[in-house]
């Protein structure tokens, strides 16, 4: 095997690992922001976890995070929670997820 082939395989492995980590971080973000939203909706106990799971599943519909935002926007009362507040919580949850799961 040539050096070029070895470097290519290393690059492909790193890319795959990076994509897997990105997926895990985004899923963790969705769970964190889903838990926050569940609290805003007055959910308690097992209903919090169940709702957070629906937010994680919502992120699988389309690439990007717009589908998560749309789920939260549809579920949260517009008079109580603004679009900016939802986006800020999503950003905060992403930073927390990166701290928890990102490279050390």
N, CA, C and O atoms as a DFTB+ gen file, in Angstrom:
416 C
 N C O
     1  1       0.846      -1.173       0.000
     2  2       0.000       0.000       0.000
     3  2       0.899       1.246       0.000
     4  3       1.882       1.310       0.737
     5  1       0.559       2.204      -0.809
     6  2       1.373       3.412      -0.908
     7  2       1.040       4.382       0.217
     8  3       0.015       4.263       0.887
     9  1       1.919       5.324       0.400
    10  2       1.694       6.355       1.412
    11  2       0.422       7.129       1.101
    12  3      -0.328       7.491       2.008
    13  1       0.182       7.379      -0.165
    14  2      -1.027       8.097      -0.567
    15  2      -2.273       7.307      -0.157
    16  3      -3.219       7.887       0.377
    17  1      -2.285       6.001      -0.399
    18  2      -3.429       5.164      -0.025
    19  2      -3.647       5.175       1.487
    20  3      -4.782       5.233       1.959
    21  1      -2.563       5.119       2.230
    22  2      -2.668       5.146       3.693
    23  2      -3.237       6.479       4.169
    24  3      -4.098       6.516       5.048
    25  1      -2.756       7.558       3.590
    26  2      -3.264       8.886       3.967
    27  2      -4.740       9.021       3.604
    28  3      -5.516       9.609       4.357
    29  1      -5.125       8.482       2.462
    30  2      -6.522       8.547       2.048
    31  2      -7.407       7.781       3.036
    32  3      -8.469       8.268       3.425
    33  1      -6.978       6.599       3.438
    34  2      -7.753       5.807       4.400
    35  2      -7.843       6.528       5.751
    36  3      -8.894       6.514       6.393
    37  1      -6.756       7.150       6.177
    38  2      -6.766       7.910       7.429
    39  2      -7.734       9.089       7.333
    40  3      -8.487       9.357       8.269
    41  1      -7.710       9.785       6.210
    42  2      -8.610      10.914       6.003
    43  2     -10.062      10.451       6.032
    44  3     -10.904      11.083       6.670
    45  1     -10.356       9.358       5.350
    46  2     -11.726       8.830       5.331
    47  2     -12.171       8.412       6.727
    48  3     -13.315       8.658       7.108
    49  1     -11.287       7.785       7.490
    50  2     -11.623       7.372       8.858
    51  2     -11.880       8.592       9.738
    52  3     -12.819       8.589      10.535
    53  1     -11.058       9.633       9.605
    54  2     -11.255      10.849      10.388
    55  2     -12.574      11.515      10.015
    56  3     -13.316      11.968      10.887
    57  1     -12.860      11.572       8.730
    58  2     -14.114      12.169       8.279
    59  2     -15.312      11.416       8.877
    60  3     -16.254      12.037       9.367
    61  1     -15.273      10.090       8.835
    62  2     -16.363       9.275       9.388
    63  2     -16.503       9.519      10.892
    64  3     -17.618       9.649      11.397
    65  1     -15.380       9.580      11.605
    66  2     -15.429       9.836      13.043
    67  2     -15.986      11.222      13.339
    68  3     -16.780      11.389      14.264
    69  1     -15.573      12.218      12.556
    70  2     -16.069      13.585      12.740
    71  2     -17.578      13.663      12.506
    72  3     -18.291      14.344      13.243
    73  1     -18.056      12.964      11.478
    74  2     -19.493      12.972      11.182
    75  2     -20.290      12.287      12.298
    76  3     -21.369      12.751      12.668
    77  1     -19.764      11.198      12.824
    78  2     -20.428      10.493      13.920
    79  2     -20.487      11.387      15.164
    80  3     -21.518      11.452      15.834
    81  1     -19.395      12.065      15.467
    82  2     -19.374      12.964      16.618
    83  2     -20.362      14.110      16.422
    84  3     -21.074      14.486      17.354
    85  1     -20.404      14.662      15.220
    86  2     -21.355      15.745      14.924
    87  2     -22.790      15.273      15.149
    88  3     -23.594      15.996      15.737
    89  1     -23.114      14.072      14.687
    90  2     -24.453      13.522      14.877
    91  2     -24.770      13.379      16.362
    92  3     -25.861      13.740      16.802
    93  1     -23.822      12.855      17.132
    94  2     -24.040      12.665      18.575
    95  2     -24.224      13.999      19.289
    96  3     -25.074      14.124      20.169
    97  1     -23.429      14.991      18.910
    98  2     -23.553      16.316      19.528
    99  2     -24.911      16.926      19.212
   100  3     -25.557      17.492      20.094
   101  1     -25.350      16.817      17.960
   102  2     -26.651      17.384      17.585
   103  2     -27.792      16.658      18.289
   104  3     -28.757      17.292      18.714
   105  1     -27.694      15.345      18.418
   106  2     -28.734      14.592      19.139
   107  2     -28.765      15.001      20.605
   108  3     -29.840      15.125      21.190
   109  1     -27.595      15.211      21.203
   110  2     -27.527      15.655      22.599
   111  2     -28.114      17.057      22.731
   112  3     -28.840      17.340      23.684
   113  1     -27.799      17.944      21.768
   114  2     -28.387      19.285      21.775
   115  2     -29.910      19.207      21.738
   116  3     -30.596      19.914      22.475
   117  1     -30.425      18.345      20.877
   118  2     -31.875      18.215      20.740
   119  2     -32.507      17.726      22.036
   120  3     -33.588      18.178      22.413
   121  1     -31.840      16.810      22.710
   122  2     -32.373      16.306      23.980
   123  2     -32.360      17.410      25.040
   124  3     -33.316      17.559      25.802
   125  1     -31.276      18.179      25.083
   126  2     -31.179      19.271      26.063
   127  2     -32.257      20.317      25.805
   128  3     -32.959      20.725      26.730
   129  1     -32.394      20.753      24.557
   130  2     -33.384      21.786      24.244
   131  2     -34.801      21.217      24.365
   132  3     -35.733      21.944      24.708
   133  1     -34.962      19.935      24.088
   134  2     -36.273      19.299      24.283
   135  2     -36.664      19.259      25.744
   136  3     -37.835      19.434      26.079
   137  1     -35.700      19.032      26.617
   138  2     -35.955      19.041      28.063
   139  2     -36.342      20.444      28.522
   140  3     -37.253      20.610      29.332
   141  1     -35.640      21.455      27.996
   142  2     -35.985      22.839      28.306
   143  2     -37.419      23.153      27.867
   144  3     -38.201      23.728      28.624
   145  1     -37.749      22.766      26.634
   146  2     -39.089      23.038      26.099
   147  2     -40.156      22.293      26.893
   148  3     -41.242      22.824      27.126
   149  1     -39.855      21.075      27.305
   150  2     -40.812      20.297      28.101
   151  2     -41.150      21.041      29.399
   152  3     -42.301      21.063      29.835
   153  1     -40.135      21.643      29.998
   154  2     -40.369      22.441      31.196
   155  2     -41.266      23.630      30.909
   156  3     -42.149      23.951      31.705
   157  1     -41.046      24.287      29.779
   158  2     -41.885      25.424      29.377
   159  2     -43.328      24.990      29.139
   160  3     -44.264      25.766      29.334
   161  1     -43.494      23.736      28.716
   162  2     -44.837      23.209      28.443
   163  2     -45.490      22.631      29.691
   164  3     -46.633      22.177      29.640
   165  1     -44.771      22.645      30.810
   166  2     -45.334      22.151      32.063
   167  2     -45.304      20.642      32.204
   168  3     -46.015      20.088      33.042
   169  1     -44.512      19.980      31.417
   170  2     -44.424      18.517      31.497
   171  2     -43.594      18.129      32.714
   172  3     -42.694      18.862      33.124
   173  1     -43.905      16.968      33.286
   174  2     -43.185      16.480      34.461
   175  2     -42.889      14.994      34.306
   176  3     -43.467      14.315      33.458
   177  1     -41.982      14.507      35.138
   178  2     -41.676      13.074      35.188
   179  2     -41.260      12.512      33.844
   180  3     -40.452      13.104      33.128
   181  1     -41.825      11.357      33.512
   182  2     -41.501      10.661      32.277
   183  2     -41.936      11.404      31.031
   184  3     -41.422      11.145      29.943
   185  1     -42.882      12.331      31.178
   186  2     -43.325      13.112      30.022
   187  2     -42.215      14.027      29.496
   188  3     -42.186      14.346      28.307
   189  1     -41.303      14.448      30.377
   190  2     -40.181      15.282      29.949
   191  2     -39.296      14.498      28.990
   192  3     -38.962      14.977      27.907
   193  1     -38.921      13.297      29.395
   194  2     -38.061      12.439      28.569
   195  2     -38.759      12.082      27.252
   196  3     -38.131      12.079      26.194
   197  1     -40.045      11.786      27.322
   198  2     -40.796      11.431      26.117
   199  2     -40.841      12.598      25.134
   200  3     -40.671      12.413      23.929
   201  1     -41.072      13.796      25.658
   202  2     -41.115      14.965      24.778
   203  2     -39.741      15.233      24.172
   204  3     -39.627      15.501      22.976
   205  1     -38.705      15.162      24.993
   206  2     -37.341      15.395      24.494
   207  2     -37.018      14.412      23.363
   208  3     -36.342      14.779      22.403
   209  1     -37.488      13.190      23.469
   210  2     -37.270      12.195      22.414
   211  2     -37.959      12.601      21.117
   212  3     -37.439      12.332      20.034
   213  1     -39.117      13.244      21.210
   214  2     -39.796      13.697      19.987
   215  2     -39.002      14.801      19.298
   216  3     -39.012      14.912      18.072
   217  1     -38.317      15.615      20.091
   218  2     -37.488      16.675      19.511
   219  2     -36.281      16.056      18.801
   220  3     -35.912      16.494      17.712
   221  1     -35.670      15.044      19.411
   222  2     -34.541      14.358      18.778
   223  2     -34.985      13.747      17.450
   224  3     -34.280      13.856      16.447
   225  1     -36.152      13.107      17.445
   226  2     -36.656      12.489      16.206
   227  2     -36.989      13.534      15.151
   228  3     -36.848      13.273      13.956
   229  1     -37.428      14.708      15.577
   230  2     -37.768      15.767      14.622
   231  2     -36.545      16.198      13.824
   232  3     -36.667      16.626      12.676
   233  1     -35.367      16.086      14.430
   234  2     -34.140      16.515      13.746
   235  2     -33.734      15.562      12.634
   236  3     -32.826      15.876      11.864
   237  1     -34.371      14.426      12.530
   238  2     -34.016      13.451      11.503
   239  2     -34.777      13.677      10.200
   240  3     -34.538      12.976       9.216
   241  1     -35.690      14.648      10.182
   242  2     -36.508      14.886       8.994
   243  2     -35.724      15.514       7.856
   244  3     -35.839      15.081       6.709
   245  1     -34.925      16.535       8.164
   246  2     -34.198      17.280       7.134
   247  2     -32.792      17.589       7.643
   248  3     -32.557      17.596       8.851
   249  1     -31.872      17.841       6.739
   250  2     -30.555      18.308       7.179
   251  2     -30.680      19.672       7.863
   252  3     -31.579      20.448       7.540
   253  1     -29.799      19.957       8.788
   254  2     -29.827      21.239       9.483
   255  2     -30.718      21.185      10.702
   256  3     -31.261      20.136      11.048
   257  1     -30.863      22.327      11.351
   258  2     -31.639      22.358      12.585
   259  2     -32.983      23.072      12.450
   260  3     -33.668      23.294      13.448
   261  1     -33.364      23.433      11.223
   262  2     -34.630      24.122      11.017
   263  2     -35.818      23.263      11.442
   264  3     -36.805      23.787      11.957
   265  1     -35.733      21.957      11.233
   266  2     -36.839      21.075      11.616
   267  2     -37.029      21.047      13.130
   268  3     -38.158      20.932      13.606
   269  1     -35.948      21.150      13.887
   270  2     -36.061      21.208      15.353
   271  2     -36.709      22.529      15.746
   272  3     -37.623      22.559      16.570
   273  1     -36.231      23.621      15.152
   274  2     -36.821      24.923      15.451
   275  2     -38.322      24.918      15.149
   276  3     -39.119      25.388      15.962
   277  1     -38.707      24.395      13.994
   278  2     -40.123      24.374      13.606
   279  2     -40.949      23.541      14.580
   280  3     -42.075      23.916      14.905
   281  1     -40.411      22.418      15.050
   282  2     -41.122      21.589      16.047
   283  2     -41.336      22.391      17.321
   284  3     -42.442      22.433      17.861
   285  1     -40.268      23.026      17.800
   286  2     -40.384      23.804      19.038
   287  2     -41.324      24.987      18.855
   288  3     -42.126      25.290      19.739
   289  1     -41.227      25.656      17.711
   290  2     -42.095      26.816      17.448
   291  2     -43.565      26.390      17.422
   292  3     -44.430      27.107      17.925
   293  1     -43.844      25.229      16.836
   294  2     -45.220      24.745      16.758
   295  2     -45.756      24.348      18.133
   296  3     -46.946      24.504      18.406
   297  1     -44.878      23.836      18.997
   298  2     -45.326      23.324      20.292
   299  2     -45.373      24.378      21.394
   300  3     -46.209      24.293      22.294
   301  1     -44.486      25.366      21.334
   302  2     -44.409      26.367      22.403
   303  2     -45.318      27.553      22.103
   304  3     -45.356      28.040      20.973
   305  1     -46.049      28.017      23.112
   306  2     -46.932      29.169      22.901
   307  2     -46.136      30.398      22.462
   308  3     -45.171      30.790      23.117
   309  1     -46.550      30.996      21.351
   310  2     -45.801      32.113      20.774
   311  2     -45.755      33.318      21.700
   312  3     -44.766      34.050      21.711
   313  1     -46.800      33.532      22.467
   314  2     -46.806      34.665      23.401
   315  2     -45.854      34.474      24.570
   316  3     -45.399      35.453      25.161
   317  1     -45.544      33.223      24.914
   318  2     -44.667      32.934      26.052
   319  2     -43.199      32.807      25.656
   320  3     -42.311      33.155      26.435
   321  1     -42.944      32.315      24.455
   322  2     -41.572      32.047      24.017
   323  2     -41.379      32.604      22.609
   324  3     -42.095      32.235      21.678
   325  1     -40.405      33.496      22.471
   326  2     -40.150      34.109      21.159
   327  2     -39.242      33.218      20.312
   328  3     -38.588      32.305      20.816
   329  1     -39.223      33.510      19.018
   330  2     -38.313      32.807      18.109
   331  2     -36.866      32.984      18.561
   332  3     -36.074      32.042      18.537
   333  1     -36.537      34.210      18.973
   334  2     -35.168      34.483      19.423
   335  2     -34.810      33.662      20.661
   336  3     -33.683      33.185      20.792
   337  1     -35.763      33.503      21.557
   338  2     -35.502      32.708      22.765
   339  2     -35.274      31.234      22.401
   340  3     -34.403      30.578      22.972
   341  1     -36.056      30.725      21.457
   342  2     -35.869      29.336      21.014
   343  2     -34.480      29.180      20.396
   344  3     -33.754      28.242      20.728
   345  1     -34.111      30.090      19.502
   346  2     -32.789      30.018      18.854
   347  2     -31.664      30.125      19.892
   348  3     -30.663      29.414      19.802
   349  1     -31.836      31.018      20.877
   350  2     -30.813      31.178      21.914
   351  2     -30.672      29.899      22.742
   352  3     -29.557      29.500      23.079
   353  1     -31.783      29.261      23.068
   354  2     -31.722      28.008      23.824
   355  2     -31.090      26.900      22.999
   356  3     -30.351      26.072      23.532
   357  1     -31.374      26.878      21.700
   358  2     -30.741      25.881      20.832
   359  2     -29.229      26.096      20.785
   360  3     -28.462      25.133      20.819
   361  1     -28.799      27.360      20.708
   362  2     -27.365      27.664      20.692
   363  2     -26.712      27.273      22.017
   364  3     -25.626      26.694      22.043
   365  1     -27.389      27.598      23.109
   366  2     -26.861      27.258      24.433
   367  2     -26.769      25.744      24.600
   368  3     -25.784      25.236      25.137
   369  1     -27.786      25.026      24.145
   370  2     -27.789      23.564      24.241
   371  2     -26.687      22.960      23.375
   372  3     -26.071      21.966      23.760
   373  1     -26.433      23.554      22.203
   374  2     -25.354      23.067      21.343
   375  2     -24.005      23.241      22.023
   376  3     -23.170      22.337      21.985
   377  1     -23.785      24.398      22.648
   378  2     -22.523      24.639      23.351
   379  2     -22.354      23.641      24.491
   380  3     -21.256      23.129      24.709
   381  1     -23.431      23.361      25.218
   382  2     -23.366      22.392      26.313
   383  2     -23.056      20.993      25.774
   384  3     -22.234      20.275      26.343
   385  1     -23.705      20.613      24.692
   386  2     -23.474      19.294      24.098
   387  2     -22.032      19.161      23.606
   388  3     -21.408      18.112      23.768
   389  1     -21.508      20.235      23.004
   390  2     -20.114      20.216      22.547
   391  2     -19.152      20.069      23.723
   392  3     -18.155      19.352      23.634
   393  1     -19.461      20.759      24.833
   394  2     -18.627      20.621      26.029
   395  2     -18.660      19.202      26.569
   396  3     -17.637      18.668      26.998
   397  1     -19.837      18.595      26.548
   398  2     -19.997      17.250      27.098
   399  2     -19.381      16.166      26.202
   400  3     -18.782      15.213      26.702
   401  1     -19.530      16.313      24.886
   402  2     -19.148      15.222      23.978
   403  2     -17.964      15.527      23.070
   404  3     -17.381      14.617      22.481
   405  1     -17.612      16.788      22.955
   406  2     -16.560      17.170      22.025
   407  2     -15.188      16.646      22.440
   408  3     -15.008      16.112      23.534
   409  1     -14.240      16.811      21.544
   410  2     -12.881      16.333      21.832
   411  2     -12.305      17.040      23.044
   412  3     -12.515      18.238      23.236
   413  1     -11.600      16.314      23.835
   414  2     -11.016      16.858      25.063
   415  2      -9.586      17.256      24.825
   416  3      -8.919      17.737      25.741
